[in-house]
């Protein structure tokens, strides 16, 4: 598997233009664009309550120790999802943003209180997905940002706090694609070609960083590619599995999410038609170019298109006007500003050039 470093300073900024014809994302090599017609942007640092955003839903469910392959059950509850300043929350010691907590208060039922929020929309297909996150220093949890359709169609970025070694400066991140292969391996993607463990060269618990994965059309083929639209999930949990989350934590563990930005094509036919009708005539002013990272704590602004290649009206993909897409050479993970890994190197299908 090939691991390589790239100067990837890309961040989705708050949109100031109308963007009738979509959002242009530069590729890793700087010689082309991908164009997406839809977006989902949430600046959690500007919210007082999660309910102010109609895009996200706090989840409540329990995964048994047996089903979760752990020593404890995971009890996801909305009480562990909060924003500083909300009612009955004294969180002045934490940064502004969405707080995802794993509680150390475990009862006799051996359920670890955990946290999860999902997008309300279930039609996110091809796209570029990013989150500004500050991870927990507390050992024994798993923090995840991922795209999900079902248990065999899932694209994950996962952090295991037990793996962080501050003395040696070791900070791994696990890139996981759950597939039919991982199902056959008992949902252990590490036994397949769709898993990669990458070492970051910064402390992800020290401040906010942007974590990103790009899932792009026309670049990959194969049985392990997701076949439908899905949704985004932010999750923080522990079940005592010594081979994964470890723990449970001996004190409350909190992950802070400052924002989520998603630029994508919808899998919903009616949504595709609506967005296509909005784009009456292509022009640079009708496309928003997603600018580079300036501060992963806070979202910034995007701009109207500039230095964009000519538009091909005949080139369409998944209901989107996609003439800016053509020059991509790989489908890549992009982590913060330093790491990119080709999905081809993760064994996910065949790279199409």
mmCIF file of C-alpha atoms in Angstrom:
data_model
loop_
_atom_site.group_PDB
_atom_site.id
_atom_site.type_symbol
_atom_site.label_atom_id
_atom_site.label_comp_id
_atom_site.label_asym_id
_atom_site.label_seq_id
_atom_site.Cartn_x
_atom_site.Cartn_y
_atom_site.Cartn_z
ATOM 1 C CA UNK A 1 0.000 0.000 0.000
ATOM 2 C CA UNK A 2 1.275 3.436 -0.864
ATOM 3 C CA UNK A 3 1.265 6.228 1.695
ATOM 4 C CA UNK A 4 2.241 9.664 0.508
ATOM 5 C CA UNK A 5 2.171 13.200 1.827
ATOM 6 C CA UNK A 6 0.588 16.091 -0.010
ATOM 7 C CA UNK A 7 0.252 19.820 0.763
ATOM 8 C CA UNK A 8 -3.539 19.615 0.967
ATOM 9 C CA UNK A 9 -4.832 22.876 2.473
ATOM 10 C CA UNK A 10 -8.469 22.530 1.597
ATOM 11 C CA UNK A 11 -11.495 23.449 3.673
ATOM 12 C CA UNK A 12 -15.123 24.059 2.924
ATOM 13 C CA UNK A 13 -16.063 27.611 3.786
ATOM 14 C CA UNK A 14 -19.450 29.125 4.403
ATOM 15 C CA UNK A 15 -21.028 29.967 1.100
ATOM 16 C CA UNK A 16 -21.479 33.642 0.290
ATOM 17 C CA UNK A 17 -22.504 33.215 -3.349
ATOM 18 C CA UNK A 18 -25.686 31.709 -4.739
ATOM 19 C CA UNK A 19 -23.822 28.718 -6.193
ATOM 20 C CA UNK A 20 -26.681 27.702 -8.519
ATOM 21 C CA UNK A 21 -24.396 25.430 -10.528
ATOM 22 C CA UNK A 22 -22.553 23.804 -7.668
ATOM 23 C CA UNK A 23 -19.302 23.717 -5.732
ATOM 24 C CA UNK A 24 -15.861 23.180 -7.267
ATOM 25 C CA UNK A 25 -13.302 21.098 -5.376
ATOM 26 C CA UNK A 26 -9.692 21.126 -6.581
ATOM 27 C CA UNK A 27 -8.028 17.736 -6.876
ATOM 28 C CA UNK A 28 -4.918 16.713 -4.950
ATOM 29 C CA UNK A 29 -2.602 17.357 -7.896
ATOM 30 C CA UNK A 30 -3.955 20.845 -8.511
ATOM 31 C CA UNK A 31 -4.755 20.231 -12.185
ATOM 32 C CA UNK A 32 -8.525 19.895 -12.251
ATOM 33 C CA UNK A 33 -11.773 20.191 -10.362
ATOM 34 C CA UNK A 34 -14.627 18.031 -9.201
ATOM 35 C CA UNK A 35 -18.033 19.696 -9.237
ATOM 36 C CA UNK A 36 -20.816 18.802 -6.811
ATOM 37 C CA UNK A 37 -24.324 20.192 -6.937
ATOM 38 C CA UNK A 38 -25.349 19.879 -3.281
ATOM 39 C CA UNK A 39 -23.980 20.872 0.110
ATOM 40 C CA UNK A 40 -24.453 20.427 3.838
ATOM 41 C CA UNK A 41 -22.661 22.914 6.107
ATOM 42 C CA UNK A 42 -22.966 23.142 9.877
ATOM 43 C CA UNK A 43 -20.973 25.526 12.076
ATOM 44 C CA UNK A 44 -21.540 24.005 15.513
ATOM 45 C CA UNK A 45 -19.547 26.805 17.179
ATOM 46 C CA UNK A 46 -22.368 29.230 16.350
ATOM 47 C CA UNK A 47 -25.182 27.107 17.809
ATOM 48 C CA UNK A 48 -26.572 27.100 21.347
ATOM 49 C CA UNK A 49 -28.485 23.848 20.912
ATOM 50 C CA UNK A 50 -28.245 21.020 18.405
ATOM 51 C CA UNK A 51 -31.963 21.448 17.717
ATOM 52 C CA UNK A 52 -31.153 24.774 16.032
ATOM 53 C CA UNK A 53 -29.790 22.720 13.139
ATOM 54 C CA UNK A 54 -32.287 20.685 11.156
ATOM 55 C CA UNK A 55 -29.435 18.766 9.519
ATOM 56 C CA UNK A 56 -28.432 16.614 12.503
ATOM 57 C CA UNK A 57 -30.224 14.191 14.813
ATOM 58 C CA UNK A 58 -28.868 12.897 18.143
ATOM 59 C CA UNK A 59 -29.289 9.129 18.325
ATOM 60 C CA UNK A 60 -30.576 6.841 21.070
ATOM 61 C CA UNK A 61 -29.953 3.103 20.859
ATOM 62 C CA UNK A 62 -27.971 0.343 22.544
ATOM 63 C CA UNK A 63 -25.512 -2.133 21.054
ATOM 64 C CA UNK A 64 -25.042 -5.229 23.192
ATOM 65 C CA UNK A 65 -21.594 -6.414 24.187
ATOM 66 C CA UNK A 66 -22.073 -9.494 22.006
ATOM 67 C CA UNK A 67 -23.204 -7.588 18.913
ATOM 68 C CA UNK A 68 -20.493 -4.955 19.387
ATOM 69 C CA UNK A 69 -17.785 -7.556 19.989
ATOM 70 C CA UNK A 70 -16.812 -5.948 23.293
ATOM 71 C CA UNK A 71 -16.853 -6.484 27.041
ATOM 72 C CA UNK A 72 -19.522 -3.827 27.613
ATOM 73 C CA UNK A 73 -22.658 -2.665 25.837
ATOM 74 C CA UNK A 74 -22.687 0.765 24.156
ATOM 75 C CA UNK A 75 -25.616 2.985 25.185
ATOM 76 C CA UNK A 76 -25.906 5.918 22.788
ATOM 77 C CA UNK A 77 -27.985 8.691 24.338
ATOM 78 C CA UNK A 78 -28.815 12.316 23.384
ATOM 79 C CA UNK A 79 -27.789 13.384 26.904
ATOM 80 C CA UNK A 80 -24.168 12.871 25.854
ATOM 81 C CA UNK A 81 -24.544 15.154 22.819
ATOM 82 C CA UNK A 82 -24.514 18.832 23.740
ATOM 83 C CA UNK A 83 -23.229 22.295 22.920
ATOM 84 C CA UNK A 84 -21.663 24.521 25.631
ATOM 85 C CA UNK A 85 -24.188 27.109 26.803
ATOM 86 C CA UNK A 86 -27.156 24.774 26.541
ATOM 87 C CA UNK A 87 -29.463 24.183 29.488
ATOM 88 C CA UNK A 88 -27.954 22.471 32.550
ATOM 89 C CA UNK A 89 -24.558 22.201 30.879
ATOM 90 C CA UNK A 90 -21.589 23.853 32.576
ATOM 91 C CA UNK A 91 -18.955 23.263 29.921
ATOM 92 C CA UNK A 92 -16.877 26.454 30.201
ATOM 93 C CA UNK A 93 -13.668 24.398 30.151
ATOM 94 C CA UNK A 94 -14.397 23.109 26.653
ATOM 95 C CA UNK A 95 -14.098 24.821 23.292
ATOM 96 C CA UNK A 96 -17.138 26.007 21.370
ATOM 97 C CA UNK A 97 -18.629 23.304 19.220
ATOM 98 C CA UNK A 98 -20.570 20.078 19.435
ATOM 99 C CA UNK A 99 -19.508 17.935 22.391
ATOM 100 C CA UNK A 100 -19.606 14.142 22.030
ATOM 101 C CA UNK A 101 -19.130 12.511 25.411
ATOM 102 C CA UNK A 102 -18.335 9.005 26.611
ATOM 103 C CA UNK A 103 -19.275 8.834 30.277
ATOM 104 C CA UNK A 104 -17.292 6.964 32.912
ATOM 105 C CA UNK A 105 -20.508 6.448 34.914
ATOM 106 C CA UNK A 106 -21.169 2.778 34.182
ATOM 107 C CA UNK A 107 -23.930 0.988 36.057
ATOM 108 C CA UNK A 108 -24.379 -2.634 37.014
ATOM 109 C CA UNK A 109 -25.858 -3.270 33.577
ATOM 110 C CA UNK A 110 -22.359 -2.737 32.104
ATOM 111 C CA UNK A 111 -23.562 -0.185 29.541
ATOM 112 C CA UNK A 112 -21.079 2.544 28.602
ATOM 113 C CA UNK A 113 -22.941 5.841 27.913
ATOM 114 C CA UNK A 114 -21.844 7.016 24.448
ATOM 115 C CA UNK A 115 -22.799 9.619 21.820
ATOM 116 C CA UNK A 116 -23.774 9.802 18.152
ATOM 117 C CA UNK A 117 -25.298 12.325 15.750
ATOM 118 C CA UNK A 118 -26.399 11.499 12.193
ATOM 119 C CA UNK A 119 -27.344 13.683 9.273
ATOM 120 C CA UNK A 120 -31.091 13.827 8.726
ATOM 121 C CA UNK A 121 -30.491 13.414 5.004
ATOM 122 C CA UNK A 122 -29.862 9.897 3.704
ATOM 123 C CA UNK A 123 -29.062 10.775 0.081
ATOM 124 C CA UNK A 124 -25.376 11.756 0.261
ATOM 125 C CA UNK A 125 -23.573 9.954 -2.559
ATOM 126 C CA UNK A 126 -20.365 11.025 -4.339
ATOM 127 C CA UNK A 127 -18.748 13.858 -2.429
ATOM 128 C CA UNK A 128 -16.061 15.531 -0.374
ATOM 129 C CA UNK A 129 -16.716 15.248 3.360
ATOM 130 C CA UNK A 130 -14.839 17.188 6.078
ATOM 131 C CA UNK A 131 -15.029 17.784 9.833
ATOM 132 C CA UNK A 132 -13.122 20.093 12.180
ATOM 133 C CA UNK A 133 -12.404 18.045 15.314
ATOM 134 C CA UNK A 134 -10.428 18.147 18.541
ATOM 135 C CA UNK A 135 -9.984 14.672 20.010
ATOM 136 C CA UNK A 136 -9.956 13.519 23.612
ATOM 137 C CA UNK A 137 -6.832 12.858 25.668
ATOM 138 C CA UNK A 138 -8.718 10.364 27.838
ATOM 139 C CA UNK A 139 -7.730 6.780 27.114
ATOM 140 C CA UNK A 140 -10.195 4.102 26.126
ATOM 141 C CA UNK A 141 -12.553 5.522 23.491
ATOM 142 C CA UNK A 142 -13.145 5.423 19.750
ATOM 143 C CA UNK A 143 -14.039 8.655 17.926
ATOM 144 C CA UNK A 144 -15.323 8.301 14.367
ATOM 145 C CA UNK A 145 -16.374 10.434 11.404
ATOM 146 C CA UNK A 146 -17.865 8.329 8.633
ATOM 147 C CA UNK A 147 -20.210 7.848 5.701
ATOM 148 C CA UNK A 148 -22.683 5.007 6.126
ATOM 149 C CA UNK A 149 -25.233 3.122 4.029
ATOM 150 C CA UNK A 150 -25.114 -0.279 5.729
ATOM 151 C CA UNK A 151 -22.625 -2.500 7.556
ATOM 152 C CA UNK A 152 -20.935 -3.554 4.300
ATOM 153 C CA UNK A 153 -20.964 -0.078 2.709
ATOM 154 C CA UNK A 154 -19.207 2.245 5.127
ATOM 155 C CA UNK A 155 -16.258 4.662 4.842
ATOM 156 C CA UNK A 156 -14.621 5.465 8.208
ATOM 157 C CA UNK A 157 -12.031 7.672 9.842
ATOM 158 C CA UNK A 158 -11.554 6.329 13.387
ATOM 159 C CA UNK A 159 -9.316 7.448 16.267
ATOM 160 C CA UNK A 160 -8.474 5.172 19.201
ATOM 161 C CA UNK A 161 -7.337 7.308 22.125
ATOM 162 C CA UNK A 162 -5.532 4.357 23.751
ATOM 163 C CA UNK A 163 -3.110 4.395 20.795
ATOM 164 C CA UNK A 164 -1.894 7.962 21.365
ATOM 165 C CA UNK A 165 1.635 8.020 22.815
ATOM 166 C CA UNK A 166 2.464 11.589 23.827
ATOM 167 C CA UNK A 167 6.033 10.817 24.934
ATOM 168 C CA UNK A 168 6.942 9.242 21.592
ATOM 169 C CA UNK A 169 4.753 11.528 19.480
ATOM 170 C CA UNK A 170 2.736 8.632 18.020
ATOM 171 C CA UNK A 171 -0.797 9.514 16.900
ATOM 172 C CA UNK A 172 -2.401 6.878 14.660
ATOM 173 C CA UNK A 173 -5.624 7.216 12.702
ATOM 174 C CA UNK A 174 -7.456 4.215 11.285
ATOM 175 C CA UNK A 175 -8.901 4.425 7.772
ATOM 176 C CA UNK A 176 -11.544 1.753 7.350
ATOM 177 C CA UNK A 177 -13.802 0.731 4.484
ATOM 178 C CA UNK A 178 -16.334 -1.844 5.652
ATOM 179 C CA UNK A 179 -17.234 -4.133 2.769
ATOM 180 C CA UNK A 180 -18.380 -7.658 1.948
ATOM 181 C CA UNK A 181 -14.796 -8.720 2.582
ATOM 182 C CA UNK A 182 -14.859 -7.331 6.121
ATOM 183 C CA UNK A 183 -18.218 -9.061 6.746
ATOM 184 C CA UNK A 184 -16.608 -12.361 5.799
ATOM 185 C CA UNK A 185 -13.766 -11.513 8.205
ATOM 186 C CA UNK A 186 -16.201 -10.911 11.074
ATOM 187 C CA UNK A 187 -16.294 -7.145 10.455
ATOM 188 C CA UNK A 188 -12.552 -6.973 11.035
ATOM 189 C CA UNK A 189 -11.451 -4.752 8.160
ATOM 190 C CA UNK A 190 -7.820 -5.096 9.279
ATOM 191 C CA UNK A 191 -7.923 -8.589 7.760
ATOM 192 C CA UNK A 192 -8.857 -7.156 4.351
ATOM 193 C CA UNK A 193 -7.282 -4.787 1.862
ATOM 194 C CA UNK A 194 -9.644 -1.978 2.842
ATOM 195 C CA UNK A 195 -7.898 -0.916 6.045
ATOM 196 C CA UNK A 196 -4.956 1.402 6.661
ATOM 197 C CA UNK A 197 -3.357 2.713 9.864
ATOM 198 C CA UNK A 198 -1.670 6.082 9.352
ATOM 199 C CA UNK A 199 0.566 7.993 11.775
ATOM 200 C CA UNK A 200 -0.134 11.705 12.027
ATOM 201 C CA UNK A 201 2.743 14.112 12.633
ATOM 202 C CA UNK A 202 0.715 16.280 15.014
ATOM 203 C CA UNK A 203 -1.146 15.827 18.292
ATOM 204 C CA UNK A 204 -4.867 15.581 17.393
ATOM 205 C CA UNK A 205 -5.857 16.312 21.005
ATOM 206 C CA UNK A 206 -3.970 19.606 21.196
ATOM 207 C CA UNK A 207 -6.183 21.702 18.931
ATOM 208 C CA UNK A 208 -8.658 21.457 16.053
ATOM 209 C CA UNK A 209 -7.720 19.816 12.760
ATOM 210 C CA UNK A 210 -9.733 19.112 9.657
ATOM 211 C CA UNK A 211 -10.248 15.470 8.674
ATOM 212 C CA UNK A 212 -11.531 14.737 5.208
ATOM 213 C CA UNK A 213 -12.334 11.947 2.804
ATOM 214 C CA UNK A 214 -13.217 12.328 -0.877
ATOM 215 C CA UNK A 215 -15.478 9.771 -2.536
ATOM 216 C CA UNK A 216 -15.572 10.690 -6.215
ATOM 217 C CA UNK A 217 -17.435 9.421 -9.308
ATOM 218 C CA UNK A 218 -15.773 7.974 -12.364
ATOM 219 C CA UNK A 219 -12.525 7.037 -10.656
ATOM 220 C CA UNK A 220 -13.199 3.615 -9.117
ATOM 221 C CA UNK A 221 -15.066 0.441 -9.969
ATOM 222 C CA UNK A 222 -15.548 -2.801 -8.057
ATOM 223 C CA UNK A 223 -17.878 -4.828 -5.856
ATOM 224 C CA UNK A 224 -16.711 -3.045 -2.699
ATOM 225 C CA UNK A 225 -17.769 0.409 -3.874
ATOM 226 C CA UNK A 226 -20.894 1.772 -2.121
ATOM 227 C CA UNK A 227 -23.861 1.407 -4.453
ATOM 228 C CA UNK A 228 -26.294 3.976 -3.027
ATOM 229 C CA UNK A 229 -26.575 7.232 -1.147
ATOM 230 C CA UNK A 230 -25.929 7.233 2.588
ATOM 231 C CA UNK A 231 -25.499 9.615 5.506
ATOM 232 C CA UNK A 232 -22.754 11.066 7.701
ATOM 233 C CA UNK A 233 -22.210 10.025 11.306
ATOM 234 C CA UNK A 234 -20.183 11.544 14.151
ATOM 235 C CA UNK A 235 -19.687 9.010 16.923
ATOM 236 C CA UNK A 236 -17.805 8.591 20.217
ATOM 237 C CA UNK A 237 -17.972 5.335 22.169
ATOM 238 C CA UNK A 238 -16.258 2.602 24.170
ATOM 239 C CA UNK A 239 -17.107 -1.038 24.789
ATOM 240 C CA UNK A 240 -13.974 -2.300 26.521
ATOM 241 C CA UNK A 241 -12.683 -4.274 23.541
ATOM 242 C CA UNK A 242 -8.911 -4.362 24.179
ATOM 243 C CA UNK A 243 -8.232 -4.747 20.452
ATOM 244 C CA UNK A 244 -10.127 -1.588 19.453
ATOM 245 C CA UNK A 245 -11.625 1.057 21.744
ATOM 246 C CA UNK A 246 -9.995 -0.243 24.909
ATOM 247 C CA UNK A 247 -11.401 1.230 28.097
ATOM 248 C CA UNK A 248 -13.950 2.000 29.212
ATOM 249 C CA UNK A 249 -12.526 5.380 30.283
ATOM 250 C CA UNK A 250 -11.928 6.096 33.964
ATOM 251 C CA UNK A 251 -13.147 9.685 33.512
ATOM 252 C CA UNK A 252 -15.536 11.371 31.112
ATOM 253 C CA UNK A 253 -14.048 11.733 27.618
ATOM 254 C CA UNK A 254 -15.143 14.534 25.275
ATOM 255 C CA UNK A 255 -14.540 15.052 21.558
ATOM 256 C CA UNK A 256 -15.366 18.509 20.165
ATOM 257 C CA UNK A 257 -16.577 19.061 16.596
ATOM 258 C CA UNK A 258 -16.409 22.660 15.385
ATOM 259 C CA UNK A 259 -17.970 22.094 11.952
ATOM 260 C CA UNK A 260 -18.932 19.625 9.264
ATOM 261 C CA UNK A 261 -18.804 20.482 5.558
ATOM 262 C CA UNK A 262 -20.068 18.190 2.831
ATOM 263 C CA UNK A 263 -20.147 18.852 -0.923
ATOM 264 C CA UNK A 264 -21.839 16.030 -2.775
ATOM 265 C CA UNK A 265 -24.271 14.772 -5.379
ATOM 266 C CA UNK A 266 -27.626 13.559 -4.140
ATOM 267 C CA UNK A 267 -28.828 10.037 -4.886
ATOM 268 C CA UNK A 268 -32.438 11.275 -4.808
ATOM 269 C CA UNK A 269 -33.831 11.722 -8.331
ATOM 270 C CA UNK A 270 -36.209 14.526 -7.355
ATOM 271 C CA UNK A 271 -33.402 16.395 -5.598
ATOM 272 C CA UNK A 272 -31.183 15.975 -8.661
ATOM 273 C CA UNK A 273 -33.893 17.414 -10.898
ATOM 274 C CA UNK A 274 -34.492 20.370 -8.580
ATOM 275 C CA UNK A 275 -30.799 21.288 -8.439
ATOM 276 C CA UNK A 276 -30.346 20.876 -12.193
ATOM 277 C CA UNK A 277 -33.259 23.241 -12.832
ATOM 278 C CA UNK A 278 -31.648 25.868 -10.593
ATOM 279 C CA UNK A 279 -28.584 25.892 -12.846
ATOM 280 C CA UNK A 280 -30.037 27.733 -15.840
ATOM 281 C CA UNK A 281 -26.759 28.848 -17.401
ATOM 282 C CA UNK A 282 -23.190 27.960 -16.538
ATOM 283 C CA UNK A 283 -20.867 30.821 -15.588
ATOM 284 C CA UNK A 284 -17.995 31.330 -13.194
ATOM 285 C CA UNK A 285 -20.300 33.388 -10.984
ATOM 286 C CA UNK A 286 -22.728 30.468 -10.653
ATOM 287 C CA UNK A 287 -20.101 28.070 -9.234
ATOM 288 C CA UNK A 288 -18.527 28.435 -5.795
ATOM 289 C CA UNK A 289 -14.866 27.493 -5.503
ATOM 290 C CA UNK A 290 -14.115 25.909 -2.131
ATOM 291 C CA UNK A 291 -11.168 27.756 -0.647
ATOM 292 C CA UNK A 292 -8.179 26.468 1.331
ATOM 293 C CA UNK A 293 -7.915 25.885 5.073
ATOM 294 C CA UNK A 294 -7.283 28.967 7.166
ATOM 295 C CA UNK A 295 -8.524 27.856 10.601
ATOM 296 C CA UNK A 296 -10.069 24.439 11.303
ATOM 297 C CA UNK A 297 -11.713 25.813 14.453
ATOM 298 C CA UNK A 298 -14.057 28.048 12.465
ATOM 299 C CA UNK A 299 -15.514 27.845 8.966
ATOM 300 C CA UNK A 300 -14.715 30.683 6.600
ATOM 301 C CA UNK A 301 -16.078 31.778 3.248
ATOM 302 C CA UNK A 302 -16.140 30.394 -0.255
ATOM 303 C CA UNK A 303 -15.989 32.456 -3.406
ATOM 304 C CA UNK A 304 -17.527 32.519 -6.824
ATOM 305 C CA UNK A 305 -15.667 30.416 -9.347
ATOM 306 C CA UNK A 306 -12.409 31.690 -10.759
ATOM 307 C CA UNK A 307 -9.729 30.016 -12.862
ATOM 308 C CA UNK A 308 -12.185 27.226 -13.637
ATOM 309 C CA UNK A 309 -11.931 25.153 -16.824
ATOM 310 C CA UNK A 310 -14.570 25.435 -19.561
ATOM 311 C CA UNK A 311 -17.851 23.678 -18.857
ATOM 312 C CA UNK A 312 -19.000 20.728 -20.951
ATOM 313 C CA UNK A 313 -22.796 20.766 -20.999
ATOM 314 C CA UNK A 314 -22.905 17.146 -22.190
ATOM 315 C CA UNK A 315 -20.937 15.753 -19.264
ATOM 316 C CA UNK A 316 -23.267 14.800 -16.425
ATOM 317 C CA UNK A 317 -22.930 12.419 -13.500
ATOM 318 C CA UNK A 318 -25.595 11.427 -10.999
ATOM 319 C CA UNK A 319 -27.851 14.293 -12.004
ATOM 320 C CA UNK A 320 -25.124 16.892 -11.611
ATOM 321 C CA UNK A 321 -23.498 19.267 -14.037
ATOM 322 C CA UNK A 322 -20.005 17.818 -13.807
ATOM 323 C CA UNK A 323 -17.815 19.281 -16.511
ATOM 324 C CA UNK A 324 -15.208 20.268 -13.935
ATOM 325 C CA UNK A 325 -14.673 16.707 -12.771
ATOM 326 C CA UNK A 326 -12.596 15.199 -15.511
ATOM 327 C CA UNK A 327 -8.947 15.443 -14.492
ATOM 328 C CA UNK A 328 -9.033 13.430 -11.248
ATOM 329 C CA UNK A 329 -6.488 10.583 -11.244
ATOM 330 C CA UNK A 330 -7.295 8.877 -7.935
ATOM 331 C CA UNK A 331 -9.965 8.583 -5.293
ATOM 332 C CA UNK A 332 -8.319 9.632 -2.065
ATOM 333 C CA UNK A 333 -8.620 10.021 1.643
ATOM 334 C CA UNK A 334 -7.401 13.429 2.778
ATOM 335 C CA UNK A 335 -6.526 13.919 6.438
ATOM 336 C CA UNK A 336 -6.034 17.418 7.784
ATOM 337 C CA UNK A 337 -3.373 18.979 5.542
ATOM 338 C CA UNK A 338 -0.830 16.209 5.214
ATOM 339 C CA UNK A 339 -1.994 12.728 4.333
ATOM 340 C CA UNK A 340 -3.633 11.306 1.250
ATOM 341 C CA UNK A 341 -4.222 7.642 0.529
ATOM 342 C CA UNK A 342 -5.669 6.309 -2.682
ATOM 343 C CA UNK A 343 -8.715 4.094 -2.328
ATOM 344 C CA UNK A 344 -7.002 1.940 -4.935
ATOM 345 C CA UNK A 345 -4.245 1.359 -2.389
ATOM 346 C CA UNK A 346 -6.913 0.261 0.080
ATOM 347 C CA UNK A 347 -8.017 -2.390 -2.385
ATOM 348 C CA UNK A 348 -11.385 -0.765 -2.978
ATOM 349 C CA UNK A 349 -12.140 -1.682 -6.575
ATOM 350 C CA UNK A 350 -10.114 -0.885 -9.665
ATOM 351 C CA UNK A 351 -8.721 2.566 -10.404
ATOM 352 C CA UNK A 352 -10.124 3.946 -13.659
ATOM 353 C CA UNK A 353 -7.816 6.379 -15.461
#
